[in-house]
Amino acid sequence: ETGVTQTPRHLVMGMTNKKSLKCEQHLGHNAMYWYKQSAKKPLELMFVYNFKEQTENNSVPSRFSPECPNSSHLFLHLHTLQPEDSALYLCASSPRGQGYSGNTIYFGEGSWLTVV
Amino acid sequence: GQQVMQIPQYQHVQEGEDFTTYCNSSTTLSNIQWYKQRPGGHPVFLIQLVKSGEVKKQKRLTFQFGEAKKNSSLHITATQTTDVGTYFCAGPGGGDYKLSFGAGTTVTVRA
């Protein structure tokens, strides 16, 4: 139990499908993140939300669309993905938002995505 | 932007032996963190170093922060099969709420 829960744990989708990944944190944290992990780029930051506001979009293609309705929930909406988007998508949270030094990241168990 | 480099990328260790993995930054870091990811798992926070020259130990793991706060090392003594996994270092990059992760050192152990 990590305190950060991701669903689904495994997802197979076609290139024309629309799906969403869900993340919920039970730690009372104020910042949430999406990371992509693949063999080519071990831990690639995608998006950062700080007090529900998106503060970072790390040049992510628009076929990935994040949503943060509140500080405990984070979604990643997926649309017309490519096979090279197949990877482990990790949600994470941290106690503080901007201005806090030494922010420890708590990761969820990840969602394994396969695009066919 | 700030980048964190780790070497080696892979470490194959005989059970019982020691090894060290290194983390280097192009800029001075306010702190550095280490994470471990077991095969098939997710990264888990191990430790944070803040002070120049700081050394912290967790059982057989020894973490060190360089005097210039630009590099760090993780030394594991008497490696066990439970040490298998990828060790990431991470430092603040582009804002205190964001970490820049190194590429990781993947450790395998020969029994």
mmCIF file of C-alpha atoms in Angstrom:
data_model
loop_
_atom_site.group_PDB
_atom_site.id
_atom_site.type_symbol
_atom_site.label_atom_id
_atom_site.label_comp_id
_atom_site.label_asym_id
_atom_site.label_seq_id
_atom_site.Cartn_x
_atom_site.Cartn_y
_atom_site.Cartn_z
ATOM 1 C CA GLU A 1 0.000 0.000 0.000
ATOM 2 C CA THR A 2 1.720 3.142 -1.212
ATOM 3 C CA GLY A 3 -0.960 5.725 -0.455
ATOM 4 C CA VAL A 4 -1.146 6.449 -4.176
ATOM 5 C CA THR A 5 -3.595 4.219 -6.044
ATOM 6 C CA GLN A 6 -3.666 3.846 -9.793
ATOM 7 C CA THR A 7 -6.266 2.164 -11.984
ATOM 8 C CA PRO A 8 -6.267 0.261 -14.190
ATOM 9 C CA ARG A 9 -3.014 -1.554 -13.531
ATOM 10 C CA HIS A 10 -2.937 -2.892 -17.079
ATOM 11 C CA LEU A 11 -4.531 -1.452 -20.199
ATOM 12 C CA VAL A 12 -4.451 -2.542 -23.815
ATOM 13 C CA MET A 13 -5.921 -0.102 -26.274
ATOM 14 C CA GLY A 14 -6.132 0.381 -29.993
ATOM 15 C CA MET A 15 -4.801 3.486 -31.668
ATOM 16 C CA THR A 16 -8.294 4.871 -32.226
ATOM 17 C CA ASN A 17 -9.528 4.251 -28.697
ATOM 18 C CA LYS A 18 -10.135 6.773 -25.938
ATOM 19 C CA LYS A 19 -9.274 5.658 -22.442
ATOM 20 C CA SER A 20 -8.332 7.214 -19.132
ATOM 21 C CA LEU A 21 -5.918 6.420 -16.353
ATOM 22 C CA LYS A 22 -6.974 7.304 -12.835
ATOM 23 C CA CYS A 23 -4.887 8.177 -9.814
ATOM 24 C CA GLU A 24 -5.941 8.867 -6.245
ATOM 25 C CA GLN A 25 -3.695 9.802 -3.354
ATOM 26 C CA HIS A 26 -4.664 9.312 0.280
ATOM 27 C CA LEU A 27 -1.698 11.185 1.769
ATOM 28 C CA GLY A 28 -3.073 14.719 1.951
ATOM 29 C CA HIS A 29 -0.459 15.933 -0.532
ATOM 30 C CA ASN A 30 -0.741 19.116 -2.552
ATOM 31 C CA ALA A 31 1.204 18.228 -5.681
ATOM 32 C CA MET A 32 0.559 15.403 -8.143
ATOM 33 C CA TYR A 33 2.513 14.171 -11.132
ATOM 34 C CA TRP A 34 2.375 11.932 -14.173
ATOM 35 C CA TYR A 35 5.592 10.196 -15.191
ATOM 36 C CA LYS A 36 6.228 7.948 -18.168
ATOM 37 C CA GLN A 37 8.692 5.102 -17.808
ATOM 38 C CA SER A 38 9.988 3.173 -20.782
ATOM 39 C CA ALA A 39 13.150 1.382 -21.750
ATOM 40 C CA LYS A 40 14.371 4.457 -23.648
ATOM 41 C CA LYS A 41 13.693 7.085 -20.981
ATOM 42 C CA PRO A 42 13.561 5.597 -17.504
ATOM 43 C CA LEU A 43 11.609 8.324 -15.665
ATOM 44 C CA GLU A 44 10.190 11.067 -17.831
ATOM 45 C CA LEU A 45 8.143 13.774 -16.176
ATOM 46 C CA MET A 46 4.978 14.573 -18.116
ATOM 47 C CA PHE A 47 2.773 16.828 -16.024
ATOM 48 C CA VAL A 48 2.833 18.527 -12.642
ATOM 49 C CA TYR A 49 -0.185 19.784 -10.736
ATOM 50 C CA ASN A 50 0.350 22.047 -7.762
ATOM 51 C CA PHE A 51 -2.750 22.779 -5.649
ATOM 52 C CA LYS A 52 -4.883 21.565 -8.588
ATOM 53 C CA GLU A 53 -3.241 23.952 -11.026
ATOM 54 C CA GLN A 54 -1.118 22.598 -13.854
ATOM 55 C CA THR A 55 2.351 24.041 -13.431
ATOM 56 C CA GLU A 56 4.285 21.870 -15.840
ATOM 57 C CA ASN A 57 3.642 20.368 -19.237
ATOM 58 C CA ASN A 58 6.893 18.812 -20.274
ATOM 59 C CA SER A 59 6.334 19.088 -24.045
ATOM 60 C CA VAL A 60 3.857 16.230 -23.964
ATOM 61 C CA PRO A 61 1.847 15.539 -27.157
ATOM 62 C CA SER A 62 -1.770 16.644 -27.050
ATOM 63 C CA ARG A 63 -2.963 13.033 -27.343
ATOM 64 C CA PHE A 64 -2.246 12.958 -23.596
ATOM 65 C CA SER A 65 -4.629 15.173 -21.670
ATOM 66 C CA PRO A 66 -4.386 15.498 -17.885
ATOM 67 C CA GLU A 67 -7.177 16.469 -15.544
ATOM 68 C CA CYS A 68 -6.948 17.309 -11.851
ATOM 69 C CA PRO A 69 -10.406 17.931 -10.369
ATOM 70 C CA ASN A 70 -9.056 18.212 -6.824
ATOM 71 C CA SER A 71 -5.791 17.746 -4.974
ATOM 72 C CA SER A 72 -6.498 14.042 -4.364
ATOM 73 C CA HIS A 73 -7.372 12.918 -7.868
ATOM 74 C CA LEU A 74 -5.524 12.989 -11.146
ATOM 75 C CA PHE A 75 -6.514 11.613 -14.523
ATOM 76 C CA LEU A 76 -4.656 11.049 -17.745
ATOM 77 C CA HIS A 77 -6.966 10.954 -20.751
ATOM 78 C CA LEU A 78 -5.602 9.026 -23.717
ATOM 79 C CA HIS A 79 -6.703 9.541 -27.314
ATOM 80 C CA THR A 80 -5.331 8.269 -30.633
ATOM 81 C CA LEU A 81 -2.127 6.974 -29.114
ATOM 82 C CA GLN A 82 0.757 5.455 -31.028
ATOM 83 C CA PRO A 83 2.470 2.119 -30.362
ATOM 84 C CA GLU A 84 5.538 4.011 -29.125
ATOM 85 C CA ASP A 85 3.377 5.365 -26.295
ATOM 86 C CA SER A 86 3.343 1.894 -24.759
ATOM 87 C CA ALA A 87 5.004 2.257 -21.380
ATOM 88 C CA LEU A 88 4.493 2.266 -17.635
ATOM 89 C CA TYR A 89 2.656 5.402 -16.542
ATOM 90 C CA LEU A 90 3.371 6.348 -12.973
ATOM 91 C CA CYS A 91 1.320 8.717 -10.906
ATOM 92 C CA ALA A 92 2.996 10.364 -7.948
ATOM 93 C CA SER A 93 2.332 12.910 -5.259
ATOM 94 C CA SER A 94 4.390 15.024 -2.896
ATOM 95 C CA PRO A 95 3.598 16.854 0.322
ATOM 96 C CA ARG A 96 4.284 20.376 -0.784
ATOM 97 C CA GLY A 97 3.803 22.453 -3.822
ATOM 98 C CA GLN A 98 6.021 25.215 -5.017
ATOM 99 C CA GLY A 99 8.687 26.609 -2.784
ATOM 100 C CA TYR A 100 9.363 23.577 -0.630
ATOM 101 C CA SER A 101 12.851 22.230 -0.675
ATOM 102 C CA GLY A 102 13.374 18.507 -0.536
ATOM 103 C CA ASN A 103 10.040 17.404 -1.890
ATOM 104 C CA THR A 104 9.831 13.613 -1.571
ATOM 105 C CA ILE A 105 7.916 11.874 -4.327
ATOM 106 C CA TYR A 106 5.523 9.027 -3.506
ATOM 107 C CA PHE A 107 4.780 6.868 -6.510
ATOM 108 C CA GLY A 108 1.788 4.708 -7.299
ATOM 109 C CA GLU A 109 2.271 1.191 -8.594
ATOM 110 C CA GLY A 110 1.804 2.325 -12.170
ATOM 111 C CA SER A 111 -0.439 1.534 -15.103
ATOM 112 C CA TRP A 112 1.064 -0.650 -17.804
ATOM 113 C CA LEU A 113 -0.192 0.634 -21.131
ATOM 114 C CA THR A 114 0.058 -1.276 -24.393
ATOM 115 C CA VAL A 115 -1.043 0.416 -27.595
ATOM 116 C CA VAL A 116 -1.805 -1.957 -30.452
ATOM 117 C CA GLY B 1 18.166 22.898 -17.172
ATOM 118 C CA GLN B 2 19.685 20.903 -14.377
ATOM 119 C CA GLN B 3 20.520 17.324 -15.250
ATOM 120 C CA VAL B 4 21.475 14.434 -13.078
ATOM 121 C CA MET B 5 23.738 11.760 -14.539
ATOM 122 C CA GLN B 6 24.200 8.310 -13.069
ATOM 123 C CA ILE B 7 26.945 5.759 -13.637
ATOM 124 C CA PRO B 8 27.156 2.946 -14.267
ATOM 125 C CA GLN B 9 23.931 2.188 -16.101
ATOM 126 C CA TYR B 10 24.216 -1.500 -15.248
ATOM 127 C CA GLN B 11 25.970 -3.201 -12.372
ATOM 128 C CA HIS B 12 26.368 -6.971 -12.245
ATOM 129 C CA VAL B 13 27.512 -8.009 -8.804
ATOM 130 C CA GLN B 14 28.524 -11.288 -7.240
ATOM 131 C CA GLU B 15 26.518 -11.974 -4.105
ATOM 132 C CA GLY B 16 28.523 -10.905 -1.093
ATOM 133 C CA GLU B 17 30.569 -8.289 -2.926
ATOM 134 C CA ASP B 18 30.421 -4.520 -2.523
ATOM 135 C CA PHE B 19 29.646 -1.949 -5.198
ATOM 136 C CA THR B 20 29.122 1.773 -5.621
ATOM 137 C CA THR B 21 26.903 3.764 -7.938
ATOM 138 C CA TYR B 22 27.453 7.433 -8.623
ATOM 139 C CA CYS B 23 25.297 10.433 -9.318
ATOM 140 C CA ASN B 24 26.609 13.706 -10.764
ATOM 141 C CA SER B 25 24.894 17.013 -11.334
ATOM 142 C CA SER B 26 25.870 19.884 -13.605
ATOM 143 C CA THR B 27 24.761 22.355 -10.945
ATOM 144 C CA THR B 28 24.847 22.601 -7.161
ATOM 145 C CA LEU B 29 21.935 20.808 -5.553
ATOM 146 C CA SER B 30 20.051 21.908 -2.462
ATOM 147 C CA ASN B 31 19.413 18.240 -1.740
ATOM 148 C CA ILE B 32 19.571 14.859 -3.378
ATOM 149 C CA GLN B 33 17.244 11.904 -3.027
ATOM 150 C CA TRP B 34 17.640 8.224 -3.773
ATOM 151 C CA TYR B 35 14.919 5.845 -4.868
ATOM 152 C CA LYS B 36 14.831 2.100 -5.484
ATOM 153 C CA GLN B 37 12.638 0.324 -7.988
ATOM 154 C CA ARG B 38 12.372 -3.438 -7.749
ATOM 155 C CA PRO B 39 11.747 -5.384 -10.985
ATOM 156 C CA GLY B 40 8.084 -5.001 -11.895
ATOM 157 C CA GLY B 41 7.573 -2.463 -9.129
ATOM 158 C CA HIS B 42 7.488 1.279 -8.697
ATOM 159 C CA PRO B 43 10.158 3.666 -7.386
ATOM 160 C CA VAL B 44 10.271 3.905 -3.609
ATOM 161 C CA PHE B 45 11.945 6.690 -1.679
ATOM 162 C CA LEU B 46 15.057 5.589 0.209
ATOM 163 C CA ILE B 47 16.716 8.677 1.613
ATOM 164 C CA GLN B 48 17.390 12.384 1.255
ATOM 165 C CA LEU B 49 20.738 14.131 1.762
ATOM 166 C CA VAL B 50 20.855 17.851 2.405
ATOM 167 C CA LYS B 51 24.159 18.895 3.961
ATOM 168 C CA SER B 52 27.513 19.171 2.239
ATOM 169 C CA GLY B 53 29.558 16.037 2.913
ATOM 170 C CA GLU B 54 26.627 14.313 4.588
ATOM 171 C CA VAL B 55 26.806 10.556 5.049
ATOM 172 C CA LYS B 56 23.815 8.432 5.969
ATOM 173 C CA LYS B 57 23.557 4.700 6.454
ATOM 174 C CA GLN B 58 20.688 2.285 6.103
ATOM 175 C CA LYS B 59 21.932 -1.151 7.153
ATOM 176 C CA ARG B 60 24.255 -2.186 4.294
ATOM 177 C CA LEU B 61 23.572 0.950 2.244
ATOM 178 C CA THR B 62 25.754 4.040 2.666
ATOM 179 C CA PHE B 63 24.738 7.291 0.993
ATOM 180 C CA GLN B 64 27.077 10.236 0.611
ATOM 181 C CA PHE B 65 26.591 13.810 -0.578
ATOM 182 C CA GLY B 66 29.669 15.500 -1.999
ATOM 183 C CA GLU B 67 31.314 18.505 -0.412
ATOM 184 C CA ALA B 68 30.394 20.681 -3.379
ATOM 185 C CA LYS B 69 26.847 19.266 -3.370
ATOM 186 C CA LYS B 70 27.181 18.303 -7.013
ATOM 187 C CA ASN B 71 27.585 14.580 -6.644
ATOM 188 C CA SER B 72 26.393 11.698 -4.549
ATOM 189 C CA SER B 73 27.119 8.030 -4.176
ATOM 190 C CA LEU B 74 25.399 4.901 -2.957
ATOM 191 C CA HIS B 75 27.627 2.128 -1.644
ATOM 192 C CA ILE B 76 26.204 -1.306 -0.898
ATOM 193 C CA THR B 77 28.226 -3.779 1.111
ATOM 194 C CA ALA B 78 27.828 -7.556 1.042
ATOM 195 C CA THR B 79 25.307 -7.457 -1.771
ATOM 196 C CA GLN B 80 22.278 -9.703 -1.393
ATOM 197 C CA THR B 81 19.664 -10.866 -3.886
ATOM 198 C CA THR B 82 17.217 -8.468 -2.225
ATOM 199 C CA ASP B 83 19.351 -5.591 -3.532
ATOM 200 C CA VAL B 84 18.289 -6.344 -7.105
ATOM 201 C CA GLY B 85 16.580 -3.421 -8.804
ATOM 202 C CA THR B 86 17.179 0.011 -10.269
ATOM 203 C CA TYR B 87 18.512 2.784 -8.066
ATOM 204 C CA PHE B 88 17.668 6.327 -9.065
ATOM 205 C CA CYS B 89 19.082 9.540 -7.742
ATOM 206 C CA ALA B 90 17.053 12.725 -8.073
ATOM 207 C CA GLY B 91 17.708 16.372 -7.502
ATOM 208 C CA PRO B 92 15.587 19.515 -7.615
ATOM 209 C CA GLY B 93 15.221 20.811 -11.123
ATOM 210 C CA GLY B 94 13.216 23.748 -12.392
ATOM 211 C CA GLY B 95 11.410 24.374 -9.155
ATOM 212 C CA ASP B 96 11.437 22.958 -5.658
ATOM 213 C CA TYR B 97 8.345 20.847 -6.233
ATOM 214 C CA LYS B 98 9.869 18.970 -9.131
ATOM 215 C CA LEU B 99 12.665 16.441 -9.165
ATOM 216 C CA SER B 100 15.003 15.608 -12.014
ATOM 217 C CA PHE B 101 15.726 11.885 -12.012
ATOM 218 C CA GLY B 102 18.878 10.241 -13.234
ATOM 219 C CA ALA B 103 18.653 7.342 -15.688
ATOM 220 C CA GLY B 104 19.237 4.855 -12.892
ATOM 221 C CA THR B 105 21.666 2.067 -12.155
ATOM 222 C CA THR B 106 20.171 -1.367 -12.691
ATOM 223 C CA VAL B 107 21.689 -3.937 -10.352
ATOM 224 C CA THR B 108 21.667 -7.675 -10.901
ATOM 225 C CA VAL B 109 23.139 -10.146 -8.454
ATOM 226 C CA ARG B 110 24.825 -13.479 -9.223
ATOM 227 C CA ALA B 111 24.207 -16.030 -6.522
#
